[in-house]
């Protein structure tokens, strides 16, 4: 594996069937970032994260940059953009428009966080062949959602979910109808394209979806998906020699050994803390608000901004690390637990 000079190690925790992992893999490939890769199970338990790192957050992927571990792709992608910026010679995730206009960075982040990652992904995920999944998988996802999954009820509603997904693809078709190459008419592929493709490029592979989302109904969308497939495959192939697959123990050691390489850019906004009734050094728990709400991450609050919570915590294999979690769609509360 070729590494970047003067840069902490990048460690990508993923599993093969995860569309969010595929999205992050495409981000890393677009950027051309050398990294280590740790394969984790599709279902809990994941002791390589909960025990070795001390992180309660259960969704995948997560990404470590040195001793800083980032959770949720909505936070991971901007962190990658910041650490591996254009000024350091990396392609940007937010290219300018072809007409010379500036990038719609804020709107692309908002679209991804509040539309693609939630209502659009939810509909796509409800179109999966749940009748073929193992009882262990269904039980795991029931714990994720905090209630039993009624597979029969989901299957009965799949025609509705597919119809609604077709309505959503019509919005993509409308966006592309003027013949633009990329969704936001940018000079190159950007994070908006990668995010939308992570849903449609994933769900279209399942049986029965091409009858609903067909090239005859959505020719512009399928042409765009073809361009995206060609792009990400080429980028992944080019980046493959820089990827090193390692075991969790080795990954934990890399994170532990990078304690001196922690980013110095963690910020604590006292005004925001005051609004939340928090102060620097509080022991807090942070958890998602939409699903996996019963899997909090607990640590000492060392950073707070409009974008993120930063917790100092420890695991069985890492004496100290900083865990970054998003502000959007996450909640925080003081914790009675002890580290």
Coordinates of C-alpha atoms in Angstrom, one line a residue:
X1 CA 0.0 0.0 0.0
X2 CA 1.3 3.5 -0.9
X3 CA 0.8 6.0 1.9
X4 CA 0.5 9.7 2.0
X5 CA 3.5 11.6 3.4
X6 CA 2.8 13.6 6.6
X7 CA -0.7 12.2 6.8
X8 CA -2.2 10.0 9.5
X9 CA -3.5 6.6 8.4
X10 CA -7.0 6.3 6.9
X11 CA -9.0 3.3 8.1
X12 CA -12.3 2.4 6.5
X13 CA -14.7 0.0 8.4
X14 CA -17.2 -1.5 6.0
X15 CA -19.2 -4.6 4.8
X16 CA -19.7 -5.6 1.2
X17 CA -23.5 -5.4 1.0
X18 CA -23.8 -1.9 2.5
X19 CA -24.8 0.8 0.0
X20 CA -23.5 3.5 2.4
X21 CA -20.1 1.7 2.4
X22 CA -20.2 1.7 -1.4
X23 CA -20.9 5.4 -1.4
X24 CA -17.9 6.0 0.8
X25 CA -15.7 3.7 -1.3
X26 CA -16.6 5.8 -4.3
X27 CA -15.7 9.0 -2.4
X28 CA -12.3 7.6 -1.5
X29 CA -11.8 6.4 -5.1
X30 CA -12.7 9.8 -6.5
X31 CA -10.2 11.4 -4.2
X32 CA -7.6 8.7 -4.8
X33 CA -6.9 8.3 -1.1
X34 CA -4.8 5.4 0.0
X35 CA -6.3 3.6 3.0
X36 CA -6.7 0.5 5.1
X37 CA -9.9 -1.5 4.9
X38 CA -11.5 -3.5 7.7
X39 CA -14.3 -5.9 6.8
X40 CA -17.0 -6.1 9.6
X41 CA -20.0 -8.4 9.9
X42 CA -23.4 -7.3 8.4
X43 CA -25.0 -7.8 11.7
X44 CA -24.1 -7.3 15.4
X45 CA -22.0 -8.0 17.4
X46 CA -19.1 -5.9 16.0
X47 CA -16.6 -6.1 18.9
X48 CA -13.9 -4.5 16.6
X49 CA -15.9 -1.3 17.0
X50 CA -17.9 -1.5 20.2
X51 CA -15.3 -3.1 22.3
X52 CA -11.9 -2.3 20.8
X53 CA -12.8 1.3 20.0
X54 CA -15.5 1.9 22.6
X55 CA -17.9 3.3 20.0
X56 CA -21.6 2.4 20.5
X57 CA -22.7 3.8 17.2
X58 CA -23.8 0.7 15.2
X59 CA -24.3 1.9 11.6
X60 CA -21.7 1.2 8.9
X61 CA -19.4 2.7 7.6
X62 CA -17.2 4.5 9.9
X63 CA -13.8 6.1 9.0
X64 CA -10.7 6.8 11.1
X65 CA -8.3 9.5 10.1
X66 CA -5.5 8.8 12.5
X67 CA -6.9 9.0 16.1
X68 CA -10.1 10.7 15.0
X69 CA -13.0 8.4 14.1
X70 CA -15.9 9.8 12.0
X71 CA -19.4 8.3 12.1
X72 CA -22.2 8.7 9.4
X73 CA -21.4 9.5 5.8
X74 CA -23.0 12.9 6.1
X75 CA -20.0 13.8 8.4
X76 CA -17.4 11.5 6.9
X77 CA -17.6 13.0 3.4
X78 CA -17.0 16.6 4.5
X79 CA -14.2 15.5 6.8
X80 CA -12.5 13.8 3.8
X81 CA -13.0 16.9 1.7
X82 CA -11.4 19.0 4.5
X83 CA -8.4 16.7 5.2
X84 CA -7.7 15.9 1.6
X85 CA -8.5 19.2 -0.1
X86 CA -7.9 20.6 -3.5
X87 CA -5.1 22.7 -2.0
X88 CA -3.3 19.4 -1.2
X89 CA -3.7 18.1 -4.7
X90 CA -6.9 16.0 -4.4
X91 CA -10.0 16.3 -6.6
X92 CA -12.9 18.1 -4.9
X93 CA -16.2 16.5 -4.0
X94 CA -17.9 19.8 -4.8
X95 CA -16.7 20.9 -8.3
X96 CA -17.9 24.1 -9.8
X97 CA -20.7 24.3 -12.4
X98 CA -19.9 24.0 -16.0
X99 CA -21.1 27.6 -16.7
X100 CA -18.5 28.9 -14.3
X101 CA -20.8 29.2 -11.3
X102 CA -19.6 28.2 -7.9
X103 CA -20.4 24.8 -6.3
X104 CA -23.8 24.4 -4.6
X105 CA -22.0 22.9 -1.6
X106 CA -24.5 23.6 1.1
X107 CA -27.5 22.5 -0.9
X108 CA -25.8 19.3 -2.0
X109 CA -25.0 18.4 1.6
X110 CA -28.6 19.2 2.6
X111 CA -30.1 17.2 -0.3
X112 CA -27.9 14.2 0.6
X113 CA -28.6 14.4 4.4
X114 CA -32.3 15.1 4.3
X115 CA -33.5 13.6 1.1
X116 CA -31.1 10.9 -0.4
X117 CA -30.0 9.3 2.9
X118 CA -33.5 9.3 4.4
X119 CA -36.8 9.2 2.3
X120 CA -35.2 8.0 -0.9
X121 CA -33.0 5.4 0.8
X122 CA -35.9 4.3 3.0
X123 CA -38.1 3.6 0.0
X124 CA -35.3 1.7 -1.8
X125 CA -34.5 -0.4 1.3
X126 CA -38.2 -1.3 1.6
X127 CA -38.1 -2.9 -1.9
X128 CA -35.5 -5.6 -0.8
X129 CA -36.5 -9.3 -1.0
X130 CA -37.0 -9.6 2.8
X131 CA -38.5 -13.1 2.4
X132 CA -35.1 -14.4 1.4
X133 CA -33.2 -12.9 4.4
X134 CA -32.2 -15.1 7.4
X135 CA -34.1 -14.9 10.7
X136 CA -30.8 -13.6 12.2
X137 CA -30.7 -10.7 9.8
X138 CA -34.4 -9.8 10.5
X139 CA -33.8 -10.0 14.2
X140 CA -30.8 -7.7 14.0
X141 CA -32.6 -5.1 11.9
X142 CA -35.5 -5.3 14.3
X143 CA -33.2 -4.3 17.1
X144 CA -31.8 -1.5 14.8
X145 CA -35.3 -0.1 14.3
X146 CA -36.3 -0.6 17.9
X147 CA -39.3 -2.7 17.0
X148 CA -40.0 -6.1 15.3
X149 CA -39.9 -6.0 11.5
X150 CA -43.1 -7.3 10.1
X151 CA -41.8 -8.9 6.9
X152 CA -45.3 -9.8 5.6
X153 CA -46.5 -6.3 6.0
X154 CA -43.5 -4.9 4.2
X155 CA -43.9 -7.3 1.3
X156 CA -47.6 -6.4 1.0
X157 CA -46.7 -2.7 0.7
X158 CA -43.8 -3.2 -1.8
X159 CA -46.0 -2.2 -4.8
X160 CA -46.6 1.1 -3.1
X161 CA -42.9 1.6 -2.3
X162 CA -41.9 0.8 -5.9
X163 CA -44.5 3.2 -7.2
X164 CA -43.2 6.0 -5.0
X165 CA -39.6 5.2 -5.9
X166 CA -40.7 5.6 -9.6
X167 CA -42.1 9.0 -8.7
X168 CA -38.7 10.0 -7.1
X169 CA -36.8 8.8 -10.2
X170 CA -39.0 11.1 -12.3
X171 CA -37.5 14.0 -10.4
X172 CA -34.0 12.8 -11.3
X173 CA -35.2 12.5 -14.9
X174 CA -36.5 16.0 -14.9
X175 CA -33.2 17.3 -13.6
X176 CA -31.3 15.6 -16.4
X177 CA -33.8 16.4 -19.2
X178 CA -31.7 19.3 -20.5
X179 CA -28.9 16.9 -21.5
X180 CA -26.5 17.8 -18.7
X181 CA -23.8 15.2 -17.9
X182 CA -23.9 15.3 -14.1
X183 CA -26.9 16.0 -11.8
X184 CA -25.9 19.5 -10.7
X185 CA -24.4 20.4 -14.1
X186 CA -20.9 20.4 -12.6
X187 CA -17.6 20.2 -14.4
X188 CA -16.9 16.8 -13.0
X189 CA -18.6 14.1 -10.9
X190 CA -19.4 15.4 -7.4
X191 CA -20.7 14.3 -4.1
X192 CA -24.3 14.9 -5.2
X193 CA -23.9 12.4 -8.0
X194 CA -22.2 9.8 -5.8
X195 CA -24.9 10.1 -3.1
X196 CA -27.8 9.7 -5.5
X197 CA -26.1 6.9 -7.4
X198 CA -25.5 5.0 -4.1
X199 CA -29.3 4.5 -3.9
X200 CA -30.3 4.0 -7.6
X201 CA -27.2 2.1 -8.6
X202 CA -27.8 -0.3 -5.6
X203 CA -31.5 -0.9 -5.8
X204 CA -31.6 -1.3 -9.6
X205 CA -29.7 -4.6 -9.3
X206 CA -32.5 -6.4 -7.4
X207 CA -35.0 -8.6 -9.3
X208 CA -38.1 -6.8 -10.5
X209 CA -36.8 -3.3 -10.1
X210 CA -36.0 -2.8 -13.8
X211 CA -39.6 -3.3 -14.6
X212 CA -40.5 -0.4 -12.4
X213 CA -37.4 1.8 -13.0
X214 CA -37.0 1.1 -16.7
X215 CA -34.8 2.7 -19.3
X216 CA -37.9 3.3 -21.5
X217 CA -39.5 5.4 -18.7
X218 CA -36.3 7.1 -17.6
X219 CA -33.8 7.2 -20.5
X220 CA -31.8 10.2 -19.1
X221 CA -31.5 8.7 -15.7
X222 CA -30.3 5.4 -17.1
X223 CA -27.8 7.2 -19.3
X224 CA -26.5 9.0 -16.2
X225 CA -26.3 5.8 -14.2
X226 CA -24.3 4.3 -17.1
X227 CA -21.8 7.2 -16.9
X228 CA -21.6 6.9 -13.2
X229 CA -21.0 3.2 -13.3
X230 CA -18.1 3.7 -15.8
X231 CA -16.7 6.5 -13.7
X232 CA -16.7 4.8 -10.3
X233 CA -15.4 1.5 -11.7
X234 CA -12.5 3.3 -13.3
X235 CA -11.7 5.2 -10.2
X236 CA -12.0 2.1 -8.0
X237 CA -9.6 0.2 -10.3
X238 CA -7.1 3.0 -10.2
X239 CA -7.2 3.3 -6.4
X240 CA -7.2 -0.5 -5.8
X241 CA -3.3 -0.8 -5.4
X242 CA -3.4 1.8 -2.6
X243 CA -5.8 -0.2 -0.5
X244 CA -4.6 -2.6 2.2
X245 CA -7.0 -5.0 3.9
X246 CA -6.2 -5.5 7.5
X247 CA -7.7 -7.2 10.6
X248 CA -9.4 -5.2 13.3
X249 CA -6.6 -5.7 15.8
X250 CA -4.1 -4.1 13.4
X251 CA -6.5 -1.2 12.7
X252 CA -7.0 -0.6 16.4
X253 CA -3.2 -0.4 16.9
X254 CA -2.9 2.1 14.1
X255 CA -5.6 4.3 15.7
X256 CA -3.9 4.0 19.1
X257 CA -0.5 4.8 17.7
X258 CA -1.9 7.9 16.0
X259 CA -2.8 9.6 19.3
X260 CA -0.1 12.2 18.7
X261 CA -1.5 13.0 15.3
X262 CA -5.0 14.1 16.5
X263 CA -6.3 17.1 14.5
X264 CA -5.8 20.4 16.3
X265 CA -8.9 21.8 14.6
X266 CA -11.5 20.6 17.1
X267 CA -13.6 23.6 18.1
X268 CA -15.9 24.1 21.1
X269 CA -18.7 26.6 20.5
X270 CA -19.8 27.9 23.9
X271 CA -22.9 29.6 22.5
X272 CA -24.1 26.3 21.0
X273 CA -23.2 24.5 24.2
X274 CA -25.3 27.0 26.2
X275 CA -28.3 26.4 24.0
X276 CA -28.0 22.7 24.6
X277 CA -27.3 23.1 28.4
X278 CA -23.8 21.6 28.0
X279 CA -20.3 22.5 28.9
X280 CA -16.8 21.5 27.9
X281 CA -15.9 18.2 29.6
X282 CA -19.4 17.0 30.2
X283 CA -20.0 13.2 30.0
X284 CA -22.6 12.8 27.3
X285 CA -24.3 10.3 25.1
X286 CA -24.9 10.9 21.4
X287 CA -27.3 8.8 19.3
X288 CA -29.2 8.9 16.0
X289 CA -32.7 10.2 16.1
X290 CA -34.2 8.2 13.2
X291 CA -33.0 4.6 13.7
X292 CA -30.5 2.8 15.8
X293 CA -31.6 5.3 18.5
X294 CA -30.8 2.7 21.3
X295 CA -27.1 2.5 20.4
X296 CA -25.6 5.6 21.9
X297 CA -21.9 6.6 22.0
X298 CA -20.8 7.9 25.3
X299 CA -17.7 10.0 26.0
X300 CA -16.4 13.3 27.3
X301 CA -17.5 16.3 25.3
X302 CA -14.4 17.9 23.9
X303 CA -15.7 19.5 20.7
X304 CA -19.0 21.1 19.6
X305 CA -19.8 23.0 16.5
X306 CA -22.9 23.5 14.3
X307 CA -21.7 20.4 12.4
X308 CA -20.5 17.9 14.9
X309 CA -20.2 16.6 18.4
X310 CA -16.7 15.4 19.3
X311 CA -16.3 12.9 22.2
X312 CA -13.1 11.7 23.9
X313 CA -13.5 8.0 24.7
X314 CA -11.5 4.8 25.0
X315 CA -11.9 1.2 24.1
X316 CA -10.2 -2.1 25.1
X317 CA -7.6 -1.7 22.4
X318 CA -7.3 2.1 22.1
X319 CA -6.6 4.0 25.3
X320 CA -7.9 7.3 23.9
X321 CA -9.5 8.4 20.7
X322 CA -11.9 11.2 19.5
X323 CA -15.2 10.2 18.0
X324 CA -17.0 12.7 15.7
X325 CA -20.8 12.4 15.3
X326 CA -23.1 14.7 13.3
X327 CA -25.4 17.4 14.7
X328 CA -28.1 16.8 12.1
X329 CA -30.4 13.9 12.9
X330 CA -28.5 13.1 16.1
X331 CA -29.4 14.0 19.7
X332 CA -27.2 14.5 22.8
X333 CA -27.9 14.2 26.5
X334 CA -25.8 14.1 29.7
X335 CA -24.9 10.6 30.6
X336 CA -24.9 9.0 34.0
X337 CA -22.5 6.3 32.8
X338 CA -18.8 6.3 33.7
X339 CA -16.0 6.0 31.2

